[in-house]
């Protein structure tokens, strides 16, 4: 995240004012925010160690639940792909209703096998 550039401007009494330029209001007039910016509040559950623990728990279990994959208003157009165990050059496309089709990926598109 980029930090705002701190600028120095001369005030009406000839003194320098340091802060972040917020807006230019007109010729020779600018709105400058002075003082320290408040620190972002981080919830304890968003702490790095907590997120790492959650990721480790999720990755410890094999597979993904079907309800997570086939969810939403377009669930009928969502497919899950996996490698075909007998022939690694082919893939299995599984639909939300459980139907499985064996085929290949050609130019980024799934093509069903003829046999």
PDB file of C-alpha atoms in Angstrom:
ATOM      1  CA  UNK A   1       0.000   0.000   0.000  1.00  0.00           C
ATOM      2  CA  UNK A   2       1.440   3.368  -0.994  1.00  0.00           C
ATOM      3  CA  UNK A   3       1.912   5.971   1.667  1.00  0.00           C
ATOM      4  CA  UNK A   4       0.689   9.498   1.186  1.00  0.00           C
ATOM      5  CA  UNK A   5       3.471  11.941   0.450  1.00  0.00           C
ATOM      6  CA  UNK A   6       4.193  14.347   3.289  1.00  0.00           C
ATOM      7  CA  UNK A   7       4.464  17.910   2.081  1.00  0.00           C
ATOM      8  CA  UNK A   8       5.541  21.154   3.693  1.00  0.00           C
ATOM      9  CA  UNK A   9       3.619  24.373   3.035  1.00  0.00           C
ATOM     10  CA  UNK A  10       4.089  27.887   4.284  1.00  0.00           C
ATOM     11  CA  UNK A  11       1.170  29.041   6.444  1.00  0.00           C
ATOM     12  CA  UNK A  12      -0.426  32.493   6.474  1.00  0.00           C
ATOM     13  CA  UNK A  13       1.889  33.652   9.264  1.00  0.00           C
ATOM     14  CA  UNK A  14       4.971  32.557   7.301  1.00  0.00           C
ATOM     15  CA  UNK A  15       5.449  29.337   9.235  1.00  0.00           C
ATOM     16  CA  UNK A  16       5.890  25.918   7.671  1.00  0.00           C
ATOM     17  CA  UNK A  17       3.038  23.409   7.954  1.00  0.00           C
ATOM     18  CA  UNK A  18       3.788  19.731   7.424  1.00  0.00           C
ATOM     19  CA  UNK A  19       1.173  17.127   6.618  1.00  0.00           C
ATOM     20  CA  UNK A  20      -0.582  15.192   3.863  1.00  0.00           C
ATOM     21  CA  UNK A  21      -2.184  17.115   1.037  1.00  0.00           C
ATOM     22  CA  UNK A  22      -5.856  16.106   1.008  1.00  0.00           C
ATOM     23  CA  UNK A  23      -7.259  18.397  -1.688  1.00  0.00           C
ATOM     24  CA  UNK A  24      -6.404  21.466  -3.687  1.00  0.00           C
ATOM     25  CA  UNK A  25      -9.218  23.961  -3.201  1.00  0.00           C
ATOM     26  CA  UNK A  26      -8.135  26.650  -5.588  1.00  0.00           C
ATOM     27  CA  UNK A  27      -5.209  28.740  -6.706  1.00  0.00           C
ATOM     28  CA  UNK A  28      -2.805  28.925  -3.799  1.00  0.00           C
ATOM     29  CA  UNK A  29      -5.178  27.161  -1.416  1.00  0.00           C
ATOM     30  CA  UNK A  30      -4.849  23.554  -0.262  1.00  0.00           C
ATOM     31  CA  UNK A  31      -6.346  21.400   2.445  1.00  0.00           C
ATOM     32  CA  UNK A  32      -3.565  19.751   4.451  1.00  0.00           C
ATOM     33  CA  UNK A  33      -4.097  17.088   7.105  1.00  0.00           C
ATOM     34  CA  UNK A  34      -1.621  17.329   9.961  1.00  0.00           C
ATOM     35  CA  UNK A  35      -0.830  14.964  12.786  1.00  0.00           C
ATOM     36  CA  UNK A  36      -0.311  11.255  12.897  1.00  0.00           C
ATOM     37  CA  UNK A  37      -2.667   8.900  11.090  1.00  0.00           C
ATOM     38  CA  UNK A  38      -4.420   6.390  13.354  1.00  0.00           C
ATOM     39  CA  UNK A  39      -3.080   2.847  13.205  1.00  0.00           C
ATOM     40  CA  UNK A  40      -5.270   0.295  11.519  1.00  0.00           C
ATOM     41  CA  UNK A  41      -7.055  -1.905  14.010  1.00  0.00           C
ATOM     42  CA  UNK A  42      -6.408  -5.610  13.390  1.00  0.00           C
ATOM     43  CA  UNK A  43      -8.865  -8.091  14.854  1.00  0.00           C
ATOM     44  CA  UNK A  44      -7.185 -10.904  16.829  1.00  0.00           C
ATOM     45  CA  UNK A  45      -8.719 -13.523  14.510  1.00  0.00           C
ATOM     46  CA  UNK A  46      -7.071 -11.789  11.509  1.00  0.00           C
ATOM     47  CA  UNK A  47      -3.624 -12.074  13.071  1.00  0.00           C
ATOM     48  CA  UNK A  48      -1.047 -13.929  10.959  1.00  0.00           C
ATOM     49  CA  UNK A  49      -0.644 -16.791  13.410  1.00  0.00           C
ATOM     50  CA  UNK A  50      -4.407 -17.312  13.644  1.00  0.00           C
ATOM     51  CA  UNK A  51      -4.789 -17.315   9.849  1.00  0.00           C
ATOM     52  CA  UNK A  52      -1.902 -19.768   9.545  1.00  0.00           C
ATOM     53  CA  UNK A  53      -3.546 -22.103  12.060  1.00  0.00           C
ATOM     54  CA  UNK A  54      -6.851 -21.945  10.138  1.00  0.00           C
ATOM     55  CA  UNK A  55      -5.104 -22.674   6.847  1.00  0.00           C
ATOM     56  CA  UNK A  56      -3.260 -25.625   8.401  1.00  0.00           C
ATOM     57  CA  UNK A  57      -6.529 -27.080   9.721  1.00  0.00           C
ATOM     58  CA  UNK A  58      -8.185 -26.688   6.302  1.00  0.00           C
ATOM     59  CA  UNK A  59      -5.278 -28.222   4.392  1.00  0.00           C
ATOM     60  CA  UNK A  60      -4.996 -31.110   6.859  1.00  0.00           C
ATOM     61  CA  UNK A  61      -8.312 -32.557   5.615  1.00  0.00           C
ATOM     62  CA  UNK A  62      -8.220 -34.133   2.136  1.00  0.00           C
ATOM     63  CA  UNK A  63     -10.695 -32.992  -0.522  1.00  0.00           C
ATOM     64  CA  UNK A  64     -13.242 -30.217  -0.663  1.00  0.00           C
ATOM     65  CA  UNK A  65     -16.893 -30.541   0.340  1.00  0.00           C
ATOM     66  CA  UNK A  66     -19.348 -30.658  -2.605  1.00  0.00           C
ATOM     67  CA  UNK A  67     -21.489 -27.902  -1.085  1.00  0.00           C
ATOM     68  CA  UNK A  68     -18.513 -25.530  -1.263  1.00  0.00           C
ATOM     69  CA  UNK A  69     -17.709 -26.275  -4.914  1.00  0.00           C
ATOM     70  CA  UNK A  70     -21.246 -26.332  -6.339  1.00  0.00           C
ATOM     71  CA  UNK A  71     -22.740 -23.255  -4.719  1.00  0.00           C
ATOM     72  CA  UNK A  72     -24.491 -20.125  -5.935  1.00  0.00           C
ATOM     73  CA  UNK A  73     -27.031 -19.169  -8.575  1.00  0.00           C
ATOM     74  CA  UNK A  74     -24.949 -20.625 -11.436  1.00  0.00           C
ATOM     75  CA  UNK A  75     -24.268 -23.999  -9.797  1.00  0.00           C
ATOM     76  CA  UNK A  76     -25.517 -25.845 -12.900  1.00  0.00           C
ATOM     77  CA  UNK A  77     -22.701 -24.241 -14.934  1.00  0.00           C
ATOM     78  CA  UNK A  78     -19.940 -25.053 -12.427  1.00  0.00           C
ATOM     79  CA  UNK A  79     -17.820 -28.151 -12.974  1.00  0.00           C
ATOM     80  CA  UNK A  80     -15.137 -29.895 -10.917  1.00  0.00           C
ATOM     81  CA  UNK A  81     -12.188 -31.367 -12.835  1.00  0.00           C
ATOM     82  CA  UNK A  82      -9.881 -34.166 -11.725  1.00  0.00           C
ATOM     83  CA  UNK A  83      -7.282 -36.404 -13.343  1.00  0.00           C
ATOM     84  CA  UNK A  84      -8.462 -39.728 -14.780  1.00  0.00           C
ATOM     85  CA  UNK A  85      -6.527 -42.430 -12.870  1.00  0.00           C
ATOM     86  CA  UNK A  86      -6.290 -44.923 -15.769  1.00  0.00           C
ATOM     87  CA  UNK A  87      -5.065 -42.363 -18.323  1.00  0.00           C
ATOM     88  CA  UNK A  88      -3.308 -39.213 -17.028  1.00  0.00           C
ATOM     89  CA  UNK A  89      -3.825 -37.447 -20.384  1.00  0.00           C
ATOM     90  CA  UNK A  90      -7.584 -37.375 -19.744  1.00  0.00           C
ATOM     91  CA  UNK A  91      -9.647 -35.548 -17.147  1.00  0.00           C
ATOM     92  CA  UNK A  92     -12.978 -36.199 -15.444  1.00  0.00           C
ATOM     93  CA  UNK A  93     -15.552 -33.381 -15.443  1.00  0.00           C
ATOM     94  CA  UNK A  94     -18.107 -33.651 -12.650  1.00  0.00           C
ATOM     95  CA  UNK A  95     -21.314 -31.607 -12.676  1.00  0.00           C
ATOM     96  CA  UNK A  96     -23.369 -30.426  -9.709  1.00  0.00           C
ATOM     97  CA  UNK A  97     -25.860 -33.291 -10.154  1.00  0.00           C
ATOM     98  CA  UNK A  98     -23.065 -35.884  -9.890  1.00  0.00           C
ATOM     99  CA  UNK A  99     -22.732 -36.852 -13.559  1.00  0.00           C
ATOM    100  CA  UNK A 100     -19.165 -37.552 -14.658  1.00  0.00           C
ATOM    101  CA  UNK A 101     -17.801 -37.213 -18.197  1.00  0.00           C
ATOM    102  CA  UNK A 102     -14.324 -38.307 -19.300  1.00  0.00           C
ATOM    103  CA  UNK A 103     -12.553 -36.132 -21.860  1.00  0.00           C
ATOM    104  CA  UNK A 104      -9.575 -33.933 -22.639  1.00  0.00           C
ATOM    105  CA  UNK A 105      -8.737 -30.260 -22.343  1.00  0.00           C
ATOM    106  CA  UNK A 106      -8.107 -28.831 -25.827  1.00  0.00           C
ATOM    107  CA  UNK A 107      -7.155 -25.147 -26.146  1.00  0.00           C
ATOM    108  CA  UNK A 108      -8.475 -24.491 -22.653  1.00  0.00           C
ATOM    109  CA  UNK A 109     -11.882 -26.116 -23.354  1.00  0.00           C
ATOM    110  CA  UNK A 110     -13.201 -29.481 -22.258  1.00  0.00           C
ATOM    111  CA  UNK A 111     -13.868 -31.947 -25.087  1.00  0.00           C
ATOM    112  CA  UNK A 112     -15.694 -35.172 -24.187  1.00  0.00           C
ATOM    113  CA  UNK A 113     -14.212 -38.473 -25.379  1.00  0.00           C
ATOM    114  CA  UNK A 114     -16.059 -40.334 -28.107  1.00  0.00           C
ATOM    115  CA  UNK A 115     -15.774 -43.734 -26.417  1.00  0.00           C
TER     116      UNK A 115
END
